[in-house]
Structure formats: C-alpha cells, structure tokens
PDB file of C-alpha atoms (C1' of nucleotides) in Angstrom:
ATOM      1  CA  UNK A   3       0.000   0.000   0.000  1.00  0.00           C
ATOM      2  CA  UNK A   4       2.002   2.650  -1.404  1.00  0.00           C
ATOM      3  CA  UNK A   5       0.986   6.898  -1.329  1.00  0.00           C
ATOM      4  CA  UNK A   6       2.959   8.984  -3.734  1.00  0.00           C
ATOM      5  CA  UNK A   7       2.152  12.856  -4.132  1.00  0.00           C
ATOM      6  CA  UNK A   8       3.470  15.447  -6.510  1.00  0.00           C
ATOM      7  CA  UNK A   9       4.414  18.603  -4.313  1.00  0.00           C
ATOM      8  CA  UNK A  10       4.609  20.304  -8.103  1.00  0.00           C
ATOM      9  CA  UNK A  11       1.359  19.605  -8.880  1.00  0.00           C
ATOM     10  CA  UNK A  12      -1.756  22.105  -8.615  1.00  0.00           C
ATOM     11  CA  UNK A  13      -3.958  19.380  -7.149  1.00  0.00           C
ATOM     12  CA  UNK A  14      -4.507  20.143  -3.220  1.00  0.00           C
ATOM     13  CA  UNK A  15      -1.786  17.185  -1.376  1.00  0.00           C
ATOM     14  CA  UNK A  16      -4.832  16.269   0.477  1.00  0.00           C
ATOM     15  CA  UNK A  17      -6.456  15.235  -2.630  1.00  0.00           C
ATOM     16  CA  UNK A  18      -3.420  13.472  -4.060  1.00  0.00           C
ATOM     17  CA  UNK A  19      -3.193  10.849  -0.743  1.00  0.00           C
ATOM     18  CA  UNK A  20      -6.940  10.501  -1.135  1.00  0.00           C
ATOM     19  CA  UNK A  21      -6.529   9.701  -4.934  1.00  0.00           C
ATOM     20  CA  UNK A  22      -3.452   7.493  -4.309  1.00  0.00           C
ATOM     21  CA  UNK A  23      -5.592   5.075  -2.247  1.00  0.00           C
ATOM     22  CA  UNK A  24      -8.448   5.259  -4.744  1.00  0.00           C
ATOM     23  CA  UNK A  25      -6.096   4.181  -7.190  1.00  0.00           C
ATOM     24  CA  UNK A  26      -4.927   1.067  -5.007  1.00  0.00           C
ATOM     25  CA  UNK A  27      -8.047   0.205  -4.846  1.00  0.00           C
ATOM     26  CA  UNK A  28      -8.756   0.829  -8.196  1.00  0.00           C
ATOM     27  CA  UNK A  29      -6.122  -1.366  -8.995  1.00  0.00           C
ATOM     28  CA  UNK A  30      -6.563  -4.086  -7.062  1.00  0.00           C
ATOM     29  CA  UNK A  31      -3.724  -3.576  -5.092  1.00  0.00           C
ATOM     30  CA  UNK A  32      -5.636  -3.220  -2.125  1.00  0.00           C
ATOM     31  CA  UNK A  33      -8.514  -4.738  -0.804  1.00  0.00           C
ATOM     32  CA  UNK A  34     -11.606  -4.693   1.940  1.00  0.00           C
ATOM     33  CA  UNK A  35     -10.056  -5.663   5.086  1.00  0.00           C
ATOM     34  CA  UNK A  36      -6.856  -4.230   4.504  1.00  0.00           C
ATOM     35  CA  UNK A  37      -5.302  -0.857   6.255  1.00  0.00           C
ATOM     36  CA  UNK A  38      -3.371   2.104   5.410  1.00  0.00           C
ATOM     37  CA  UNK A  39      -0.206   3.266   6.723  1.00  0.00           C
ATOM     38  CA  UNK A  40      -0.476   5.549  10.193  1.00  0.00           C
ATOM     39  CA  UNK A  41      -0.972   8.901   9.272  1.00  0.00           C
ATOM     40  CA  UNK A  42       2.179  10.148  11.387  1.00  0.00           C
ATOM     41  CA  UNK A  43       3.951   7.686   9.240  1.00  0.00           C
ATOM     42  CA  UNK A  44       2.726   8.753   5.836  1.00  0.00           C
ATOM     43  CA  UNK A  45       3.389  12.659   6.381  1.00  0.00           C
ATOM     44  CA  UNK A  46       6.885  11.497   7.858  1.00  0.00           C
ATOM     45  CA  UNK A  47       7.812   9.324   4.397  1.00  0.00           C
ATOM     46  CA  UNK A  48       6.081  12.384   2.388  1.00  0.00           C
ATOM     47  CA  UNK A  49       7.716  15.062   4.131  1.00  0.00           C
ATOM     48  CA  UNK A  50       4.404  16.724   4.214  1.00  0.00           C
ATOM     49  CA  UNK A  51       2.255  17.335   7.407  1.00  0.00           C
ATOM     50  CA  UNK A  52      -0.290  14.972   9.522  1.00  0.00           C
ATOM     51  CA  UNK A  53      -2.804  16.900   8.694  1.00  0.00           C
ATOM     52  CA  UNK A  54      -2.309  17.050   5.235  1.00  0.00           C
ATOM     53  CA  UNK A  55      -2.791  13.574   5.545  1.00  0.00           C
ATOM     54  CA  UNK A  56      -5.392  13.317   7.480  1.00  0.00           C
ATOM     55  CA  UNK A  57      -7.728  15.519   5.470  1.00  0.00           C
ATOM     56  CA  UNK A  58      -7.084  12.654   2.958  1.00  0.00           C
ATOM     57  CA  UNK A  59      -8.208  10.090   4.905  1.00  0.00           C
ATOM     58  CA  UNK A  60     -11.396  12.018   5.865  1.00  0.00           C
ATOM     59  CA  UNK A  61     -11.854  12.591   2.303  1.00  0.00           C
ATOM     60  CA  UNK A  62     -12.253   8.625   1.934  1.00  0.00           C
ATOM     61  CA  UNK A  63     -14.187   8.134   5.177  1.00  0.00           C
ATOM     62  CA  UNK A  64     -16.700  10.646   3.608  1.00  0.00           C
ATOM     63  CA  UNK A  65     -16.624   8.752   0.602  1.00  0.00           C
ATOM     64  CA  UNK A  66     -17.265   5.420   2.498  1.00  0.00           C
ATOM     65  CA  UNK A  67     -14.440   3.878   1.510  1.00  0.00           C
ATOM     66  CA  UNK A  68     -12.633   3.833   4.832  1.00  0.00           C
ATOM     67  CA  UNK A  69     -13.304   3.268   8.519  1.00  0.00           C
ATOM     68  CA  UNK A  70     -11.314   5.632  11.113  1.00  0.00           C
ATOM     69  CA  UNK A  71     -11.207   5.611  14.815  1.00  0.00           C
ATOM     70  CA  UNK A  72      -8.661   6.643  16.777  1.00  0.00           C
ATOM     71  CA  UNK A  73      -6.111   4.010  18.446  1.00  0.00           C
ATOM     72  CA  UNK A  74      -6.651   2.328  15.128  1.00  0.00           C
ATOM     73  CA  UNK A  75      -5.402   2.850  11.848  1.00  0.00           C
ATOM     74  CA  UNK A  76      -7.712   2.926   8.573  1.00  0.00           C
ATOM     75  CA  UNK A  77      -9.131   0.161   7.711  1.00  0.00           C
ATOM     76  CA  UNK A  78     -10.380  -0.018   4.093  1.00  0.00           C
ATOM     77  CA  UNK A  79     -14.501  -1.054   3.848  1.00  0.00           C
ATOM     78  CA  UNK A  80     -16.433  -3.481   1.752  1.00  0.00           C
ATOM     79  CA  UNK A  81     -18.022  -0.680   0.362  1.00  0.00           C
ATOM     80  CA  UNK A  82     -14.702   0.173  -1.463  1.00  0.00           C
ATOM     81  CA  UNK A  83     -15.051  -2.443  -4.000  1.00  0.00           C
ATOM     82  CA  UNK A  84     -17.364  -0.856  -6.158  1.00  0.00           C
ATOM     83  CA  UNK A  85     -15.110   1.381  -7.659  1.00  0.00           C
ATOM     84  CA  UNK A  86     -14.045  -0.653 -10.721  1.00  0.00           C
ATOM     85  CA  UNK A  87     -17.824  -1.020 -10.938  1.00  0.00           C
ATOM     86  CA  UNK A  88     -18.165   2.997 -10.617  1.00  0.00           C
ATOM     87  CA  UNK A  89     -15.261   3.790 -13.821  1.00  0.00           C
ATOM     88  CA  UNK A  90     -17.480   1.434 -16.038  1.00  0.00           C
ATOM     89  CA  UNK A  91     -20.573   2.898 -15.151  1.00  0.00           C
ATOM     90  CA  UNK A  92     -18.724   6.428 -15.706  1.00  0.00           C
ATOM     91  CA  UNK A  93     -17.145   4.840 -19.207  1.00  0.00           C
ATOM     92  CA  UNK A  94     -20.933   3.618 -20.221  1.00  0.00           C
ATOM     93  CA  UNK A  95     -22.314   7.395 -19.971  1.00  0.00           C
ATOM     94  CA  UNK A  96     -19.765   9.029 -21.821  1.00  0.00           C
ATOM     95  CA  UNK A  97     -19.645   6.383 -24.052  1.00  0.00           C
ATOM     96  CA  UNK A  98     -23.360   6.742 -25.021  1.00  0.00           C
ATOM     97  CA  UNK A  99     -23.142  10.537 -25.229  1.00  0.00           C
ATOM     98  CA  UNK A 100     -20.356  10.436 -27.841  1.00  0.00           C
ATOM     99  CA  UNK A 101     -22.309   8.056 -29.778  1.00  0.00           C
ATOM    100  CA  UNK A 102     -25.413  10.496 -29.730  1.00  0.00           C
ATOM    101  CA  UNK A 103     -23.115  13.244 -30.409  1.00  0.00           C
ATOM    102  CA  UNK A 104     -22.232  11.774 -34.185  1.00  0.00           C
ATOM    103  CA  UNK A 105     -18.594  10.706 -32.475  1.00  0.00           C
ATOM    104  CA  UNK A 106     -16.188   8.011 -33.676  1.00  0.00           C
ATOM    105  CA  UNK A 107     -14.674   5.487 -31.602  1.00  0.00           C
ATOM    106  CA  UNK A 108     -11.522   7.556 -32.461  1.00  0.00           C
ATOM    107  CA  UNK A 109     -12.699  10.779 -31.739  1.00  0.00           C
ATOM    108  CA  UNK A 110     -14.447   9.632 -28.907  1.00  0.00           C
ATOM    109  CA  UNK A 111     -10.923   8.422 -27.250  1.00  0.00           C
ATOM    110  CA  UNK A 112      -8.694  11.517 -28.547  1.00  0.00           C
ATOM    111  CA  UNK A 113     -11.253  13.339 -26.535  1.00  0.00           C
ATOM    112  CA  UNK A 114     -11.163  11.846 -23.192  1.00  0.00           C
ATOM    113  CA  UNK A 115      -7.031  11.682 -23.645  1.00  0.00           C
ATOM    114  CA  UNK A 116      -7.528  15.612 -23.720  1.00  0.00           C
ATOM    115  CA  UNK A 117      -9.381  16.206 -21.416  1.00  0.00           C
ATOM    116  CA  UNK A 118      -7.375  13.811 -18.747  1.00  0.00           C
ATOM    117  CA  UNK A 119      -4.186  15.994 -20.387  1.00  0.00           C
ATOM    118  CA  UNK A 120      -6.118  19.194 -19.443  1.00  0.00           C
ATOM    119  CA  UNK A 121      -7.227  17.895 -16.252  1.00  0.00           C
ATOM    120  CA  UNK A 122      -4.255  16.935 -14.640  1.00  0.00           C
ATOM    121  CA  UNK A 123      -1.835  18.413 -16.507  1.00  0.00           C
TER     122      UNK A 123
ATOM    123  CA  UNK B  18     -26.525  36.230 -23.881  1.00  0.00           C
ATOM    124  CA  UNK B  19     -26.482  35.331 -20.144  1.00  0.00           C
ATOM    125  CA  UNK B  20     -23.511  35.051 -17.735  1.00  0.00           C
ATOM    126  CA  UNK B  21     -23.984  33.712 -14.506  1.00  0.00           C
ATOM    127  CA  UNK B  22     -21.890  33.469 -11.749  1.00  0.00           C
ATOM    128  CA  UNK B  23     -21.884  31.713  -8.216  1.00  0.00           C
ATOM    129  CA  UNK B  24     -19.537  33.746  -5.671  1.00  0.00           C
ATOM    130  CA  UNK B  25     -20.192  30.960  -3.258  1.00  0.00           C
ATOM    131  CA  UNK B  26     -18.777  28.601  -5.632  1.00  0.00           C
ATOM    132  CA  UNK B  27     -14.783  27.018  -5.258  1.00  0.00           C
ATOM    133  CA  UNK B  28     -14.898  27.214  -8.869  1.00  0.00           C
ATOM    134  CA  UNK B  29     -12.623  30.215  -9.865  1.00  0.00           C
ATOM    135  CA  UNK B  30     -15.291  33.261 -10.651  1.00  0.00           C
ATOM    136  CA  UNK B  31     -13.046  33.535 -14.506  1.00  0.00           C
ATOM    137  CA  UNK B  32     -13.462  30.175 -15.012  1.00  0.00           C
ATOM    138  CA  UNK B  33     -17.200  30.508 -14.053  1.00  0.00           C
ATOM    139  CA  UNK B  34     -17.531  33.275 -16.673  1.00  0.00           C
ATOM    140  CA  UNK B  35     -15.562  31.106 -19.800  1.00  0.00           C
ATOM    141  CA  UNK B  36     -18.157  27.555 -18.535  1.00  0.00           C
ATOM    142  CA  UNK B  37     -21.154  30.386 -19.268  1.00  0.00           C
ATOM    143  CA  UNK B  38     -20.647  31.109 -22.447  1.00  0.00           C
ATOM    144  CA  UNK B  39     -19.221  27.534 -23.028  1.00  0.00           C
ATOM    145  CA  UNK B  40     -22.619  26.162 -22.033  1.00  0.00           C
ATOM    146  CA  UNK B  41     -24.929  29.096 -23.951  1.00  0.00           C
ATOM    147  CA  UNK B  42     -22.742  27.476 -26.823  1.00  0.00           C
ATOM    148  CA  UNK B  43     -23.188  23.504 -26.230  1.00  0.00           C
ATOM    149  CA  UNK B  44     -27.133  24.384 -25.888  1.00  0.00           C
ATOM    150  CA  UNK B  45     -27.085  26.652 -28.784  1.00  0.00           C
ATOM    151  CA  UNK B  46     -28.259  29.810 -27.181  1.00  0.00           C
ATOM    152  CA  UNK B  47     -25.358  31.399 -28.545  1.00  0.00           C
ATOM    153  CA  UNK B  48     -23.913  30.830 -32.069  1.00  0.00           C
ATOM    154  CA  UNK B  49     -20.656  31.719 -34.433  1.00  0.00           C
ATOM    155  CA  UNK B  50     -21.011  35.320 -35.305  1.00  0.00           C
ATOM    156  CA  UNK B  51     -22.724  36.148 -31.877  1.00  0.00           C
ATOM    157  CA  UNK B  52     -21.315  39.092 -29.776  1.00  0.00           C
ATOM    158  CA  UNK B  53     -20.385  38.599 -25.878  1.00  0.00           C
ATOM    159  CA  UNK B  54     -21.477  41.768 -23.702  1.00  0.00           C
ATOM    160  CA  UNK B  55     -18.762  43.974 -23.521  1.00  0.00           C
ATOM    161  CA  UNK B  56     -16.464  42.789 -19.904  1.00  0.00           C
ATOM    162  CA  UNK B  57     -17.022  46.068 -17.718  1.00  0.00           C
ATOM    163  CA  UNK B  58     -21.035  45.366 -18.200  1.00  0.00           C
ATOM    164  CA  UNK B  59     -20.570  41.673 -17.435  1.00  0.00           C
ATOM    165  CA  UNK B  60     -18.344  42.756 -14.415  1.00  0.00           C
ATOM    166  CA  UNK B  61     -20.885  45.782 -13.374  1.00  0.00           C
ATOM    167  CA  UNK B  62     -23.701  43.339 -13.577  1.00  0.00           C
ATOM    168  CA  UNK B  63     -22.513  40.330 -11.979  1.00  0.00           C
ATOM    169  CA  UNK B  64     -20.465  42.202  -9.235  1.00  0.00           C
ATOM    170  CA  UNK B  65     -17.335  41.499 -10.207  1.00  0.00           C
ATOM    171  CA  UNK B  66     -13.695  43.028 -11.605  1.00  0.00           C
ATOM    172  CA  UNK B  67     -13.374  43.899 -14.534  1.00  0.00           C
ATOM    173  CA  UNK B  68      -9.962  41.619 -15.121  1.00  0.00           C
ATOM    174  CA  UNK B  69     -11.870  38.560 -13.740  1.00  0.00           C
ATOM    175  CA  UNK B  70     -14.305  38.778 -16.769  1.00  0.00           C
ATOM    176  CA  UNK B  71     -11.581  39.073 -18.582  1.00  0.00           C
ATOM    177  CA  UNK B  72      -9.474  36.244 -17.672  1.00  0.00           C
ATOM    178  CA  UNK B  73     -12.717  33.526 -18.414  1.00  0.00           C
ATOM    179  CA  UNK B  74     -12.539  35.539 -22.003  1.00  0.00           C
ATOM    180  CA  UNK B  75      -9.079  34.832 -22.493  1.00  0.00           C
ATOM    181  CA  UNK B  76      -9.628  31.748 -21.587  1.00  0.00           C
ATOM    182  CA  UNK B  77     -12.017  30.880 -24.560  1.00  0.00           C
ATOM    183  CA  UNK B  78     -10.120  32.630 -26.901  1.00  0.00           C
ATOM    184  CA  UNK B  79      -7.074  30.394 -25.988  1.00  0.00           C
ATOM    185  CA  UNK B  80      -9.411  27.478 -27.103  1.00  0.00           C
ATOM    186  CA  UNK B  81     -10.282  29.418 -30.378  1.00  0.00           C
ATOM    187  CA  UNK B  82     -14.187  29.715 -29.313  1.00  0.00           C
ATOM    188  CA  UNK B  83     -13.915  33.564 -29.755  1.00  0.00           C
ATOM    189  CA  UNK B  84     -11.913  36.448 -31.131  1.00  0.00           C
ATOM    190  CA  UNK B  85     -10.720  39.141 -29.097  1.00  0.00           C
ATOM    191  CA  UNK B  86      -9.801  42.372 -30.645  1.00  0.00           C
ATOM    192  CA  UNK B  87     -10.003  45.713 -28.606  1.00  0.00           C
ATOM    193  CA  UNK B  88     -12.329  48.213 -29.483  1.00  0.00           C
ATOM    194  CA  UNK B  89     -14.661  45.743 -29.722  1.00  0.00           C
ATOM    195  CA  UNK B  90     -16.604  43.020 -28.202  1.00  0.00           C
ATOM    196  CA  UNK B  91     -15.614  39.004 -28.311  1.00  0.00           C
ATOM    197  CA  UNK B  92     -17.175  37.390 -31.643  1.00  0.00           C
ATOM    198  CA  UNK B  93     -17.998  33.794 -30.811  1.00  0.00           C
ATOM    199  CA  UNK B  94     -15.797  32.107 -33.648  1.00  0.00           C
ATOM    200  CA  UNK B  95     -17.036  29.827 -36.358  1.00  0.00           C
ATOM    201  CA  UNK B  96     -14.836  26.709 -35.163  1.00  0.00           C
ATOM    202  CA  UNK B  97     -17.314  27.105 -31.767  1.00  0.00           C
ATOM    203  CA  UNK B  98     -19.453  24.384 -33.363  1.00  0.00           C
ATOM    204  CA  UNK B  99     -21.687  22.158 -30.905  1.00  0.00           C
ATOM    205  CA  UNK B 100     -20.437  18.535 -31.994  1.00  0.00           C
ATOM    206  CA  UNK B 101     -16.965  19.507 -30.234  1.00  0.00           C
ATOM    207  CA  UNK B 102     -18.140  20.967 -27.325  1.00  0.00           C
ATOM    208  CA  UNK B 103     -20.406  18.870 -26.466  1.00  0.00           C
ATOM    209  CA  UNK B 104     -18.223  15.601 -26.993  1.00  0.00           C
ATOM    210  CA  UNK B 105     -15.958  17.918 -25.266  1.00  0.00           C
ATOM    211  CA  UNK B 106     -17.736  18.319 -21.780  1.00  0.00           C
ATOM    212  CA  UNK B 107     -19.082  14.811 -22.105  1.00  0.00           C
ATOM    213  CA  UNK B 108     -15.265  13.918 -22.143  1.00  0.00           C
ATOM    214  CA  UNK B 109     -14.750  16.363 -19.160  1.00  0.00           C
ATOM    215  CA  UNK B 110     -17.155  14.934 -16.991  1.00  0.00           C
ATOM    216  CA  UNK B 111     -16.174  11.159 -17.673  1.00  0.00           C
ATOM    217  CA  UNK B 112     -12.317  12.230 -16.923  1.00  0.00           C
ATOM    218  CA  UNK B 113     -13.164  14.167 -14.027  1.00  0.00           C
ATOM    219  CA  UNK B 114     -14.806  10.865 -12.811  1.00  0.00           C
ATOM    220  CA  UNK B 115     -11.980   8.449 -13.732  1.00  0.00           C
ATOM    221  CA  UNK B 116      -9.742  10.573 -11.447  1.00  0.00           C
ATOM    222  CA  UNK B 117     -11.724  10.983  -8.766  1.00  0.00           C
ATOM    223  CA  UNK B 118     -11.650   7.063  -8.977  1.00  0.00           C
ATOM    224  CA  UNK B 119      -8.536   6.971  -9.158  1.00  0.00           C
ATOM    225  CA  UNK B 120      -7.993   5.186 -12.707  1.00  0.00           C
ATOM    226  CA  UNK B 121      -4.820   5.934 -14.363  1.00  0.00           C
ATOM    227  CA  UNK B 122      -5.008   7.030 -18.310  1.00  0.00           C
ATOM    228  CA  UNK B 123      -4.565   4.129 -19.563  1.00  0.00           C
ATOM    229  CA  UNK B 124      -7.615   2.477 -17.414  1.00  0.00           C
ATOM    230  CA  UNK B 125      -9.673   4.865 -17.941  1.00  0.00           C
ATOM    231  CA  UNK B 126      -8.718   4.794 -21.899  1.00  0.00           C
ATOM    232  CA  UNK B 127      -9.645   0.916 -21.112  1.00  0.00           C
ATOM    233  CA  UNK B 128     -12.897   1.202 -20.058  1.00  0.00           C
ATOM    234  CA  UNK B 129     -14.208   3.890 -22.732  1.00  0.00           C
ATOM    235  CA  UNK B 130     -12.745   1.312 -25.214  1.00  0.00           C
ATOM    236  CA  UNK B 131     -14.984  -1.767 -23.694  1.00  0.00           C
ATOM    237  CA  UNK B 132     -17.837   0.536 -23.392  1.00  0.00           C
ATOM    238  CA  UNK B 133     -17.905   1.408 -26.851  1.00  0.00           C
ATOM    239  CA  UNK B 134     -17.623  -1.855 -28.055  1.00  0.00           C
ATOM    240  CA  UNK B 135     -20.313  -3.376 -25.726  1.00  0.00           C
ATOM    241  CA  UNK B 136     -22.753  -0.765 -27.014  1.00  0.00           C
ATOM    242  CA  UNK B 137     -21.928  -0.610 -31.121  1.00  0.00           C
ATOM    243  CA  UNK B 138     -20.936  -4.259 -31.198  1.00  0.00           C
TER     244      UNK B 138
ATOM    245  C1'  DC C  19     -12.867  64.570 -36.612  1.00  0.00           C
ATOM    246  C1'  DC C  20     -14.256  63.129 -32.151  1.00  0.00           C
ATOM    247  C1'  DA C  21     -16.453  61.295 -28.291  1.00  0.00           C
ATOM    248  C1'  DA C  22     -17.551  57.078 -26.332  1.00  0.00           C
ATOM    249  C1'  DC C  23     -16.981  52.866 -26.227  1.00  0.00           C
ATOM    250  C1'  DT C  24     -13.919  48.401 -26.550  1.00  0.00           C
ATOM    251  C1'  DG C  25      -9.978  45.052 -24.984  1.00  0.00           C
ATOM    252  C1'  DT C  26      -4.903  45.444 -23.203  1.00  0.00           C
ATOM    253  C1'  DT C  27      -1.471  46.202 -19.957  1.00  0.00           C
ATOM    254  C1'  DT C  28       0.732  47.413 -15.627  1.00  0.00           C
ATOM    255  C1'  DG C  29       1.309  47.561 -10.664  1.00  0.00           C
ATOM    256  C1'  DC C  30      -0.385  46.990  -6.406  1.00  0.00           C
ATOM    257  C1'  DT C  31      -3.461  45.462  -2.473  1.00  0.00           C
ATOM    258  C1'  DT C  32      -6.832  42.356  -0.367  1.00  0.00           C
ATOM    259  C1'  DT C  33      -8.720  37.987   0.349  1.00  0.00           C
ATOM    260  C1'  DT C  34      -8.977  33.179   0.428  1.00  0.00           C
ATOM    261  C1'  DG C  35      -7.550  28.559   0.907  1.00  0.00           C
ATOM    262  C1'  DA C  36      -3.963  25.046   1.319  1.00  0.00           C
ATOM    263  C1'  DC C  37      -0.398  23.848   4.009  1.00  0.00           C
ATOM    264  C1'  DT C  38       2.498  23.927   8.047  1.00  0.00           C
ATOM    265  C1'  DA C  39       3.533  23.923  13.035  1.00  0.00           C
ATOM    266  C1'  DT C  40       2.691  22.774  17.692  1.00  0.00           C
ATOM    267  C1'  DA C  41       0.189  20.935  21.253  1.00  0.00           C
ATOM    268  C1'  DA C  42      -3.080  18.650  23.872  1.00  0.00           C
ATOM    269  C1'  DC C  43      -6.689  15.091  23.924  1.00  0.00           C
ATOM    270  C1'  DA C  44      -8.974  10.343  23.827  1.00  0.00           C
ATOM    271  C1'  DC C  45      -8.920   5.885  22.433  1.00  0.00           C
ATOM    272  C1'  DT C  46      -6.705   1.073  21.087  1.00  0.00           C
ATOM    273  C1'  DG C  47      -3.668  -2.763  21.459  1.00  0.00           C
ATOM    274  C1'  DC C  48       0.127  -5.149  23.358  1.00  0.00           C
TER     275       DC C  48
ATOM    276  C1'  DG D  16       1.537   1.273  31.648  1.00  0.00           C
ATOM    277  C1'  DC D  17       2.862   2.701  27.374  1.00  0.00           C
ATOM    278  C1'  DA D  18       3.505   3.497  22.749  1.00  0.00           C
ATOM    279  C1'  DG D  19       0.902   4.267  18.938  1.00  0.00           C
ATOM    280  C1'  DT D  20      -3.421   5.800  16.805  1.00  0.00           C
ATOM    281  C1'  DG D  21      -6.974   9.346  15.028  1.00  0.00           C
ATOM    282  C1'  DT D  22      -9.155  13.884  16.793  1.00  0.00           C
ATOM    283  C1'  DT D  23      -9.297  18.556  17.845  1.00  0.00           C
ATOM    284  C1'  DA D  24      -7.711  23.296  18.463  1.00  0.00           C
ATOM    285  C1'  DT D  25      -4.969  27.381  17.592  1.00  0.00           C
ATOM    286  C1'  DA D  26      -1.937  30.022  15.046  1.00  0.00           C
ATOM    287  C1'  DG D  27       1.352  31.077  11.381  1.00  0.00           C
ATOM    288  C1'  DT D  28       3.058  30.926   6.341  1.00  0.00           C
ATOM    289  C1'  DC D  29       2.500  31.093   1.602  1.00  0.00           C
ATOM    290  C1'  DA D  30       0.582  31.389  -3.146  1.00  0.00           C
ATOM    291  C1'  DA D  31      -3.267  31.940  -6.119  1.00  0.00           C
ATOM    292  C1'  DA D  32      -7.545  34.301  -7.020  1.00  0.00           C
ATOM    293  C1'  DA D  33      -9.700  38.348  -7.109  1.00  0.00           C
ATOM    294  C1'  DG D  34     -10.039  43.112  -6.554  1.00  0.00           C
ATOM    295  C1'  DC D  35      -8.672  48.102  -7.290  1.00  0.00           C
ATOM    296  C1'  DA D  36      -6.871  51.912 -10.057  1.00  0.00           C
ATOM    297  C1'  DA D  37      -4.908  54.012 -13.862  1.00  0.00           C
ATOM    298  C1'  DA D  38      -3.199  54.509 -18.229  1.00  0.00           C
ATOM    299  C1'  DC D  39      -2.926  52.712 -23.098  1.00  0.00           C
ATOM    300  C1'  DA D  40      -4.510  51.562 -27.929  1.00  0.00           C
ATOM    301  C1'  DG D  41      -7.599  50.268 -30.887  1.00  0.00           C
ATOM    302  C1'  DT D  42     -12.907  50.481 -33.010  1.00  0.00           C
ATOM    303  C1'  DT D  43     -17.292  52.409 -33.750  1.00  0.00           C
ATOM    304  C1'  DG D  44     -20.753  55.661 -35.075  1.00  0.00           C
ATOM    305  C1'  DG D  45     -22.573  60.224 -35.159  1.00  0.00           C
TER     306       DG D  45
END
DNA sequence: CCAACTGTTTGCTTTTGACTATAACACTGC
DNA sequence: GCAGTGTTATAGTCAAAAGCAAACAGTTGG
C-alpha cells in the first residue's frame, strides 16, 4: 500500500493521498479488510504534514471507503469495491453521449485523452 | 446572452464566466457570429472586476471559441461548433470521474474502449 | 474629426484557501 | 503502563484568485 504525491502539482496534497488510495483500490492492489499506513507515518515518508494527511483520509471516510477511529489505523470497507464497478458505469455514460453526439470510436478516445491531459496536466 | 456566476462557488469566478458562455454554446443559445457583452457590463452586472471577466474571455479565446480584438466586443468564432463541445464536456465529466476514482489514463482509456464496443458491437 | 466605447497592460493590495507547526486530547492494542 | 493511533484546536506561512486603479490603444458611429 504505497501513497505517492506530486508537491509540483496544482492538485490540493490532500487530494493526491486521497486519490493514491483510490487508485490502489482501483487497482486491485488493495482490498476490503486491509489498512493504510499511520498517518504520522505517511506525512513522515512524504515530508508533508499529519494533517495534510489526514484531510485525505477524511476525504475517503466521507466517501465510504474507509473506517477511522482513533487508536486504530484505517481500515479499508467493503463498500470500497465498487469502484471498478463505478469507472465502467462512468465509461458507459460518456460512451453513449459520444455516440449520440455523431462521435467516432476515435474521436471519442482523442477526446477523453484531452481532457485527462487538461485535467491533470 | 447570459452570464452567470456563483460567488459561493470554489470554482474560480473567470473560469465561471468562460463555462457560461461555453454552455450558452453547447445548448445553442449562442452561435458563431454572436457578440459577448462587452467585460465592464458583465463585471458591473454580476459584481465582479473587470480583469476577472476578462481572464474567463481569455480563456475561450485560448481554445479558439472567440476572437478578441479591442475596441470591440468578443465574436464567438465559427470553429465554436456544438459537436466539439459537447463531446468535449461529455469527455470532461467522464475524466473528471476516472480521477476521482482513481484510474490511471490508460484504465480509464480501457474502459471507454470496452464501453464502446459493448454498445456498437 | 471626435467622443464614447472596446480590450490590453501594468502595478499593487486584499482575500482566500492550502499547508504547516505545535500541542493537547482520547482511544486502542500489546 | 505505554507506545501508537486518530481527533481537535490554535496560530502562522504562503501562493493563487480576485479586486482596485490608472493609463494605453484600438474600433465604432454620429
């Protein structure tokens, strides 16, 4: 269970931990059951602060996708593995809007590149 | 012509002004050839500085949706046609999405693909 | 021509939010 | 007990967004 963050990036730090879990779960890298790293320890590694940190991890708790209580560290829900299940979903409406809109399959993709370009660019 | 605004919004109040006119666009309230209201009456209307209102126009000239020239007002640009825009913002909102989730490019490029295919195939 | 508009540019201040820093607190597990 | 955890609170730092003000350089229309 790895966190990575880009102090260069625009993207709030709080948001990058947040996203870095999403994308382990994403992944498949990590699972229900499982739990993230200790805050303290994850701002130490980072070089960033605890509360930096922490704002991620409410982030996913508000998002369902975690459990916190103090004494213990995060544990990562059932709940959490419906996000595979949430980028199709996602996939299906754009995919059905481009279709309406006239779009090749081409098109369709060169758009979505851009606008992930633009996005986090 | 409207522009709207929402002060209480995180969304940056120039960026708020250039998604206005992007969406009068998309839903064809404003077409190629069209005139945007001059920025110190958008700015005296809305409430807001005059450089803000100019910043969201800037911003949609970057893209090529208008052309500015001073002395007179933005002309919405021929190449501001609705097939683009709309597969445009369609492409925004499913990228947007895919990062919130977490999905890298390539996943996310992955799932549009299988989407596409499910539904034309 | 000329007055009244337009966008452009410059320089500065104010405000807002993200991040940091420090510290105390309350709970868990060994 | 004790070391580690998340939680909360307060305050400071910094950069980006937005605001303010003034001058500049074109266009338009009477």
């Amino acid at each position: 269970m790895l966190i990575t963050v880009d102090p260069a990036s625009p993207q709030p730090l709080a948001d990058q931990v947040a996203a870095s879990v999403r994308a382990a779960l994403a992944s498949g890298t990590a699972a229900p059951g499982d739990r993230l790293p200790s805050a303290r320890n994850v701002a130490a590694t980072l070089g960033i602060n605890l509360h930096t940190v922490l704002r991620g991890y409410q982030q996913l708790r508000d998002e369902g996708l975690v459990e916190l209580r103090r004494g213990r560290t995060a544990v990562i829900t059932d709940a959490a593995d419906q996000f595979r299940l949430r980028l199709a979903a996602a996939a299906e409406e754009f995919a059905r809007a481009a279709l309406h809109a006239g779009a090749s399959e081409e098109e369709a993709l060169a758009a979505v590149r851009e606008a992930l370009l633009a996005m986090r660019g």
